[in-house]
Coordinates of C-alpha atoms and ligand atoms in Angstrom, one line a residue:
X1 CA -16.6 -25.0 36.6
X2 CA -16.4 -22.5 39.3
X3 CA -17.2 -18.9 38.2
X4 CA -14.8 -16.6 40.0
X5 CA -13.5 -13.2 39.3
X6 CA -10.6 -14.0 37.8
X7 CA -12.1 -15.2 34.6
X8 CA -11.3 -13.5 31.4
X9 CA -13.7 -12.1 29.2
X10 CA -14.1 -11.7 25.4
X11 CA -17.3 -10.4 24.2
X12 CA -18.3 -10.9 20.6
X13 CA -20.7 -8.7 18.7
X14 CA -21.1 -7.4 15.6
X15 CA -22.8 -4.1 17.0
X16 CA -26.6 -4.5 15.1
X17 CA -28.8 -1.4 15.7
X18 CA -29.1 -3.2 19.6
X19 CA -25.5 -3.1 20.1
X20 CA -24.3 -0.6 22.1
X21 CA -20.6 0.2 23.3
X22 CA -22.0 2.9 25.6
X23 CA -23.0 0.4 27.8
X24 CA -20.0 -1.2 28.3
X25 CA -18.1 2.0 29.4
X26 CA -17.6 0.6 33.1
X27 CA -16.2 -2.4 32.2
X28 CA -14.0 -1.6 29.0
X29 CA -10.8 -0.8 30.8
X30 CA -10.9 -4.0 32.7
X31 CA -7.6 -5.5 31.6
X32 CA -9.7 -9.4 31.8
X33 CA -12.3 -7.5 29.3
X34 CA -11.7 -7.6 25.8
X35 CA -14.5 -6.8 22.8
X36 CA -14.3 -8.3 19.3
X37 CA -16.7 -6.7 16.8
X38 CA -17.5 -10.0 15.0
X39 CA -20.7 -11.3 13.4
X40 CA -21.9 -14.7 14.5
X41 CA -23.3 -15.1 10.6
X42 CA -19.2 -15.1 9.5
X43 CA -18.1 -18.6 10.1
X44 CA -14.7 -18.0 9.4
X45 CA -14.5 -14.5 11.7
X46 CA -16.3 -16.6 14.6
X47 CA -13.8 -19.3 14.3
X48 CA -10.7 -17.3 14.2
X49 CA -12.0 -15.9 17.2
X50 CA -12.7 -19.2 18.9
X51 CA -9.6 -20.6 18.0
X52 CA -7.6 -17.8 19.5
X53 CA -9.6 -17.3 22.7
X54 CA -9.8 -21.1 23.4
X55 CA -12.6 -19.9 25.4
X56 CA -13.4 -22.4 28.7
X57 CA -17.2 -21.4 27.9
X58 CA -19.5 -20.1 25.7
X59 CA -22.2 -18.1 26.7
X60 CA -24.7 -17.4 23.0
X61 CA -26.6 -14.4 23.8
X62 CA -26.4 -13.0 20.4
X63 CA -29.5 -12.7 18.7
X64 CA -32.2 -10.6 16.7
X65 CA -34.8 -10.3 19.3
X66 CA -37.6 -8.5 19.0
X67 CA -40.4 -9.5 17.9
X68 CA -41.7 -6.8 15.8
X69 CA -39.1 -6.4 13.9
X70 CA -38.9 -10.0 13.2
X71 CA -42.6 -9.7 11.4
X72 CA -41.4 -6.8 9.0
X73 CA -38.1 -8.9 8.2
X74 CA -37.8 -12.2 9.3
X75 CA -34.6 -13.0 7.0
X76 CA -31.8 -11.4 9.1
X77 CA -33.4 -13.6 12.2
X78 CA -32.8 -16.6 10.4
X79 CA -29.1 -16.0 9.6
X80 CA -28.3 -14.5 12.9
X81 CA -30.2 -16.6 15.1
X82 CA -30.3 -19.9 12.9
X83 CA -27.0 -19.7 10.8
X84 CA -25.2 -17.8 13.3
X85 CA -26.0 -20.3 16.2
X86 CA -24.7 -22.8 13.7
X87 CA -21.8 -21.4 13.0
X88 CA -21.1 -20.8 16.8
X89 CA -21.7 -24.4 17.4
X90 CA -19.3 -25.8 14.9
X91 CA -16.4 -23.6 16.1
X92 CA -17.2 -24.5 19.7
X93 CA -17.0 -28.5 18.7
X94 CA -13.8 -28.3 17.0
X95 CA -12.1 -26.5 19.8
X96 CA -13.8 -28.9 22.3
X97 CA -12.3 -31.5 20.7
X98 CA -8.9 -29.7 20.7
X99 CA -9.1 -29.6 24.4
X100 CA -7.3 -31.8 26.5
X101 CA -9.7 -34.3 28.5
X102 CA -10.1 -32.7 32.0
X103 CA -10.5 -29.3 30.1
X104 CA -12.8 -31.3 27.3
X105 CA -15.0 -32.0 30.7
X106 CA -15.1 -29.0 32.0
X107 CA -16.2 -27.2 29.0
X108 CA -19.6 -25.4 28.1
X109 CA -21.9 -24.0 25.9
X110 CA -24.7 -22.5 27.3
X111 CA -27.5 -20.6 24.9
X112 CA -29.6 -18.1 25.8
X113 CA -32.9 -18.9 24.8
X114 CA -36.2 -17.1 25.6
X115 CA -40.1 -18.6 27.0
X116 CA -41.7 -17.7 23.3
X117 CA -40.4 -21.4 21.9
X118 CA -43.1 -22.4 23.9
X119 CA -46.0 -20.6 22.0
X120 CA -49.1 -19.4 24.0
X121 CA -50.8 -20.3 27.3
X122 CA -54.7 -19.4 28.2
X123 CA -55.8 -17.6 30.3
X124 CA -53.8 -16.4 33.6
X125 CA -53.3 -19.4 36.5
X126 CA -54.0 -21.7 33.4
X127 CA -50.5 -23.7 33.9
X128 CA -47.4 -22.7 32.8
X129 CA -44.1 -23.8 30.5
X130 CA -42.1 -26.3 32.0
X131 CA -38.9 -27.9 30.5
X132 CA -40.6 -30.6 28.7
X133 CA -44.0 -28.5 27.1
X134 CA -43.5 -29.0 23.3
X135 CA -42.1 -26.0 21.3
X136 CA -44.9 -24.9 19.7
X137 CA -43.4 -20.9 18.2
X138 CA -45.7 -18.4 16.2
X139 CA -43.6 -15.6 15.2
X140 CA -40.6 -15.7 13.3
X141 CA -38.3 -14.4 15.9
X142 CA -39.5 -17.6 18.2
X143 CA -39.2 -19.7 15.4
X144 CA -36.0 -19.0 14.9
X145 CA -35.1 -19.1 18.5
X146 CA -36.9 -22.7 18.6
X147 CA -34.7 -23.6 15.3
X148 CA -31.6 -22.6 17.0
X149 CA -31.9 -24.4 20.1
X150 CA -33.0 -27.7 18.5
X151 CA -29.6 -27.3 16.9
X152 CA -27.8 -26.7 20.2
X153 CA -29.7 -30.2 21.6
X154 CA -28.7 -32.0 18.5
X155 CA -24.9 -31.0 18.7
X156 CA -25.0 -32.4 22.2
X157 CA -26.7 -35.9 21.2
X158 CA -24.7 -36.2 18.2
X159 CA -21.3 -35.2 18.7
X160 CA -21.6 -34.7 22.8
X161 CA -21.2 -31.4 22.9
X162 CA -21.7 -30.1 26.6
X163 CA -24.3 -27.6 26.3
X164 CA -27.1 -25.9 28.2
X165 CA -30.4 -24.5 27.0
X166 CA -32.1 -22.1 29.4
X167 CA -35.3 -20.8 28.1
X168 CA -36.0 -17.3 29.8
X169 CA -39.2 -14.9 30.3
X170 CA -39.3 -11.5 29.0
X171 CA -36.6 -9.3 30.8
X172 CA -36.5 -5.5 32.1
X173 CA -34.0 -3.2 33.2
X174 CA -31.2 -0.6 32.4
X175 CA -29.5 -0.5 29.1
X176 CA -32.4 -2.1 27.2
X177 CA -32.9 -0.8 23.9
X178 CA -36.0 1.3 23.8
X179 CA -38.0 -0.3 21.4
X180 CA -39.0 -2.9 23.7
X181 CA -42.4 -2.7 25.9
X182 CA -40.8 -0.9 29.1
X183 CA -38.7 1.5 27.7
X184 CA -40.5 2.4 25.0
X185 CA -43.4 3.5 28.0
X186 CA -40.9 5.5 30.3
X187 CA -39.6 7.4 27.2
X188 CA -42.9 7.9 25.7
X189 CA -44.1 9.2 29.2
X190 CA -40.7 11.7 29.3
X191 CA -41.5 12.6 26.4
X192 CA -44.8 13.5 26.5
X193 CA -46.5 11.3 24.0
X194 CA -49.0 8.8 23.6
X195 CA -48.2 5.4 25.2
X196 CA -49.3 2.8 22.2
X197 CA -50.9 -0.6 24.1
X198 CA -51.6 -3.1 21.5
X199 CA -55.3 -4.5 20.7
X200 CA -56.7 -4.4 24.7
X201 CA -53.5 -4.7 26.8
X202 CA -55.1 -8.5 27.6
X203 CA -51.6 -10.4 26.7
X204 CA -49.7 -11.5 29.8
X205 CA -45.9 -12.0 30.2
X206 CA -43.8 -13.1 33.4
X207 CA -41.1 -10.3 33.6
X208 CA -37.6 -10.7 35.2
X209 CA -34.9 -8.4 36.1
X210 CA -32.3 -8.6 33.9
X211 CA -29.6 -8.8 36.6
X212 CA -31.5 -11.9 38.1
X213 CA -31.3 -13.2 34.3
X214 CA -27.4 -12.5 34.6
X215 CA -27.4 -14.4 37.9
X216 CA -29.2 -17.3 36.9
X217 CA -27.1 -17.6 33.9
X218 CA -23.9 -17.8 36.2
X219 CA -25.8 -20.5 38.1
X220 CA -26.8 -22.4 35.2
X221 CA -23.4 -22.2 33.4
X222 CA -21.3 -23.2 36.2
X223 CA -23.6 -26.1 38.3
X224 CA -26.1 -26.9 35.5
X225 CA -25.9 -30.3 34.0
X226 CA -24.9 -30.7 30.4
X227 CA -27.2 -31.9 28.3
X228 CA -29.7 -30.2 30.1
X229 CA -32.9 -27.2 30.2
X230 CA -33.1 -24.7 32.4
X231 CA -36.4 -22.6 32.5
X232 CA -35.6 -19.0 34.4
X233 CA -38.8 -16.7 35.1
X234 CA -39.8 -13.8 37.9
X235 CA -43.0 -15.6 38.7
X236 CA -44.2 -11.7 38.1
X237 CA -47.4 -12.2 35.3
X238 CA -48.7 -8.8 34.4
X239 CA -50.9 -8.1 31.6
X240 CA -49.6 -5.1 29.5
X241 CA -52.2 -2.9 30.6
X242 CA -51.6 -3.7 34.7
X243 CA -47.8 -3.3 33.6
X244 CA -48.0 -0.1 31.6
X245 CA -50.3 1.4 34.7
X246 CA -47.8 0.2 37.0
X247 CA -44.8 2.6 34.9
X248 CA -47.1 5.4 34.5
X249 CA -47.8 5.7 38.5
X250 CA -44.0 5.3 39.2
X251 CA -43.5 8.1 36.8
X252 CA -46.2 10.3 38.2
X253 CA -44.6 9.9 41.8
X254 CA -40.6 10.4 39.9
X255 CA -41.5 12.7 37.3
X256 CA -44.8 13.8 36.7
X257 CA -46.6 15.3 33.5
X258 CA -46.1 19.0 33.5
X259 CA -49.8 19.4 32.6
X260 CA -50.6 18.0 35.6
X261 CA -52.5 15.0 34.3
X262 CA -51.6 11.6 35.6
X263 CA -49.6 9.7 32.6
X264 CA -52.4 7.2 32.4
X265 CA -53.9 9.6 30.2
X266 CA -51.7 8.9 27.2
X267 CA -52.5 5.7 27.4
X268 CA -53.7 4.7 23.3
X269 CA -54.9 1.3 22.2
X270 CA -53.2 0.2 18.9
X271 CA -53.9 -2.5 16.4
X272 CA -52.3 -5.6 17.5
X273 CA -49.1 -7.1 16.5
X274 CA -49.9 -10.1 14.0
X275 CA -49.8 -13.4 16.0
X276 CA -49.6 -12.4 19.4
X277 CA -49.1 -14.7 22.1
X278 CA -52.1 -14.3 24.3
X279 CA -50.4 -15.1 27.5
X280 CA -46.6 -16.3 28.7
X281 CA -45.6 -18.1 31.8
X282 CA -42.6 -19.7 33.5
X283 CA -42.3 -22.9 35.9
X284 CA -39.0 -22.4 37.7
X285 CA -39.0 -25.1 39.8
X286 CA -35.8 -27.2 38.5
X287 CA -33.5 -24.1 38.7
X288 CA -34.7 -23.5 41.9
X289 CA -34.7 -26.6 43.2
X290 CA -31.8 -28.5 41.7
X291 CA -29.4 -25.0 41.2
X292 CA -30.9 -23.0 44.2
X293 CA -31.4 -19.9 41.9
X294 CA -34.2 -17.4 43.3
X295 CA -34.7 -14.3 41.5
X296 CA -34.0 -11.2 43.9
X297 CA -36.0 -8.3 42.5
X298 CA -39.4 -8.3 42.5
X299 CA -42.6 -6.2 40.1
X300 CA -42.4 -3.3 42.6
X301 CA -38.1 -2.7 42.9
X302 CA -37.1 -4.2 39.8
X303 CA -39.7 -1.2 37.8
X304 CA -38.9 1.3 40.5
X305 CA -34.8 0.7 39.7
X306 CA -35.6 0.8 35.6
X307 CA -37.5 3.6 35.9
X308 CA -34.7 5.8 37.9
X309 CA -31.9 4.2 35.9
X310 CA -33.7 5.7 32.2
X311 CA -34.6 9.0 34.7
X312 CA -30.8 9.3 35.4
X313 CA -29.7 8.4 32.1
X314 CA -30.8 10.2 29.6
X315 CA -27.9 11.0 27.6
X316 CA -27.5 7.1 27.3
X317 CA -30.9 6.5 25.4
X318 CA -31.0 10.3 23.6
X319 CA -28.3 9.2 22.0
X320 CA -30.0 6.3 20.6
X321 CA -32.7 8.1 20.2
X322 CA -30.7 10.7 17.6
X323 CA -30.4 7.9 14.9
X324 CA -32.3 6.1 12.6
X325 CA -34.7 4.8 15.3
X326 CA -37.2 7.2 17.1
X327 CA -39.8 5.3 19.1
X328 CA -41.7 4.1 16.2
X329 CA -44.0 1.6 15.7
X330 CA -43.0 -1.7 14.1
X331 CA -44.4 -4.9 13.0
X332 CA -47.2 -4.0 10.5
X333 CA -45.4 -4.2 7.4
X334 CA -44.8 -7.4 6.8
X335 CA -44.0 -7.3 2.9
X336 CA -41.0 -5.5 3.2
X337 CA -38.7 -8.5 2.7
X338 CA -41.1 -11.4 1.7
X339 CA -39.1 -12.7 -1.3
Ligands
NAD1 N1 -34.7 -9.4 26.3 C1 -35.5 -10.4 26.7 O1 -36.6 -10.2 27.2 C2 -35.1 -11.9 26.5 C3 -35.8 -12.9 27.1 C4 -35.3 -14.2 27.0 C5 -34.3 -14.5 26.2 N2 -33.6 -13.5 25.6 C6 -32.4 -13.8 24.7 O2 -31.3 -13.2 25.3 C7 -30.4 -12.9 24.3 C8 -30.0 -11.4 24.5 O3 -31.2 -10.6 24.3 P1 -31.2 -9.0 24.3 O4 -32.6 -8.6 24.8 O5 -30.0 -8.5 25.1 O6 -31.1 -8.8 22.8 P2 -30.7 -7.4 22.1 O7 -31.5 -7.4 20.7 O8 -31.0 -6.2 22.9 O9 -29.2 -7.5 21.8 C9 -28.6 -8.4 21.0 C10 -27.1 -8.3 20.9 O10 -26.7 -9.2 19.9 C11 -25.8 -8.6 19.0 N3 -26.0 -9.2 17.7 C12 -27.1 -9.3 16.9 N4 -26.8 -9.9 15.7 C13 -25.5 -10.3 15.8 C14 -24.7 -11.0 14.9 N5 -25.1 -11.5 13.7 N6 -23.4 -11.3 15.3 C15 -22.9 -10.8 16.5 N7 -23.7 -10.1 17.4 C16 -25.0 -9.9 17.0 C17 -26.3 -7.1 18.9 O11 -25.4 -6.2 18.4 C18 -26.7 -6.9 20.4 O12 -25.6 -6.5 21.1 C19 -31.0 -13.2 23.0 O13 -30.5 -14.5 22.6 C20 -32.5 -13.3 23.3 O14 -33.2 -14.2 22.4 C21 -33.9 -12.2 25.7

């Protein structure tokens, strides 16, 4: 299938806390855009939608995602990300199978998976995850990201479903909702509070742009084989503390501290999130060499670009910022919905 601009779109979300319709403001006039406020755990709402569509592709990228919230209530990760992917799957296959044989082989379903399946690596240049390292997940966002994409796999073996699994590193850039690790530093920084590291700012994770993401999701979707993996990373390792450093000095060229201090300063050690992955890394080579995807940003303009984009949009994340959700820490209260 060749991706071109004259595709239509139809984005489906059910608008969780991470869902944001200010960030599609650009876009929402397009007359090939349209938005469907559906949630994935609603097989009947998902179908409806599917059947009416008759999409050419699916492209599952929602999810519950982060991590620490997945330790404090792990139940809505397993109906979104296990049920829902599910539910996805089953209305894909019957329209599949409504689809007349040339468009039957064009068809795809491609789901957005992440590196964590993989579980944890040793120390830094101590290999890294390639397609075929056994899923091995230790928190329950990554095991319910594993769950889900043995069920993709399965709905291609069994009923030939033509799907794609791309496994991705840990991704950065505008529009990212600040309670993951980057903007949570820049807005702590603006702010003028203390940036929390967790335990000694030893874990290591390979970060990629979230436009080259976007890229290499195009590449995957449209030359990628069915049936097959697809692992996208930056080949950019960082340990938090390197990466939070690296913010702090962008910041202190951009916007510095009105005491005069370098940001550094705020820099706190926190207890550590239960379970954490000591160290995260990607092998790229097959999308590189079989679908000539490269990632185009790297550590030094992909930071420098997030950092200006949350400096020249503040309104955008204040107003998240305004709601139930103020910079917080999560992840140490895992009771709250053990049942
Ligand atoms: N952010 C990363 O670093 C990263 C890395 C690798 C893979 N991924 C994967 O990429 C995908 C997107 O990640 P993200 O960081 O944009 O996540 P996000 O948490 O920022 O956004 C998730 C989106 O899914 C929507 N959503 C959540 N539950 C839903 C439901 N039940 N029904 C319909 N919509 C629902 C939310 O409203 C939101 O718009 C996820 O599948 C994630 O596992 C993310």
């Amino acid at each position: 299938m060749a991706i071109d601009a004259g595709h239509h779109v139809l984005n489906l979300d059910s608008l969780t806390y991470a869902g944001n319709l200010a960030s599609l403001s650009e876009i929402e006039a397009n007359p090939r855009y349209r938005f469907s406020r559906t949630d994935i755990t609603n097989a009947g709402g998902v179908d409806q939608v599917v059947k009416e569509f008759r999409p050419e592709v699916v492209m599952h990228l929602a999810a519950e995602s982060h991590v620490d919230r997945s330790i404090d209530g792990p139940g809505q990760f397993i109906q979104t990300n296990v049920i829902g992917t599910y539910n996805l799957l089953q209305s894909s296959l019957n329209h599949w199978r409504s689809l007349a044989p040339d468009a039957a082989a064009q068809f795809r379903f491609l789901h957005v998976s992440t590196d964590e399946v993989y579980g944890s690596l040793g120390a830094e240049g101590k290999g890294k995850f390639t397609e075929t390292t056994p899923y091995d997940p230790h928190s329950p966002y990554s095991a319910s990201k594993a769950s889900s994409d043995h069920l993709v796999r399965a709905w291609h073996d069994t009923y030939g479903l033509p799907v794609l699994v791309t496994n991705c590193s840990n991704n950065y850039g505008p529009f990212q909702f600040p309670e993951k690790l980057i903007p949570v530093v820049i807005l702590k920084c603006l702010r003028g509070e203390s940036i929390p590291v967790y335990g000694k700012g030893e874990n290591i994770r390979d970060w990629l742009y979230v436009e080259d993401h976007c890229r290499a999701l195009l590449t995957v979707v449209s030359q990628g084989k069915a049936g097959e993996t697809y692992n996208i990373g930056g080949n950019n390792e960082r340990t938090n503390l390197e990466l939070v450093r690296t913010l702090c000095d962008i910041l202190d060229e951009l916007r510095p501290c009105s005491s005069g201090q370098p940001h550094q300063n705020k820099i706190t050690f926190v207890a550590d999130r239960p379970g954490h992955d000591l160290r995260y890394a990607i092998d790229a080579t097959k999308i590189e060499q079989e679908l000539g995807w490269r990632p185009q940003e790297d550590f030094e303009s992909g930071f420098r670009k997030t950092v200006e984009w949350y400096l020249s949009n503040q309104s955008w994340w204040e107003s998240i910022l305004s709601g139930d959700y103020q910079l917080e820490r999560q992840g140490l209260n895992p009771s709250e919905e053990v049942q």
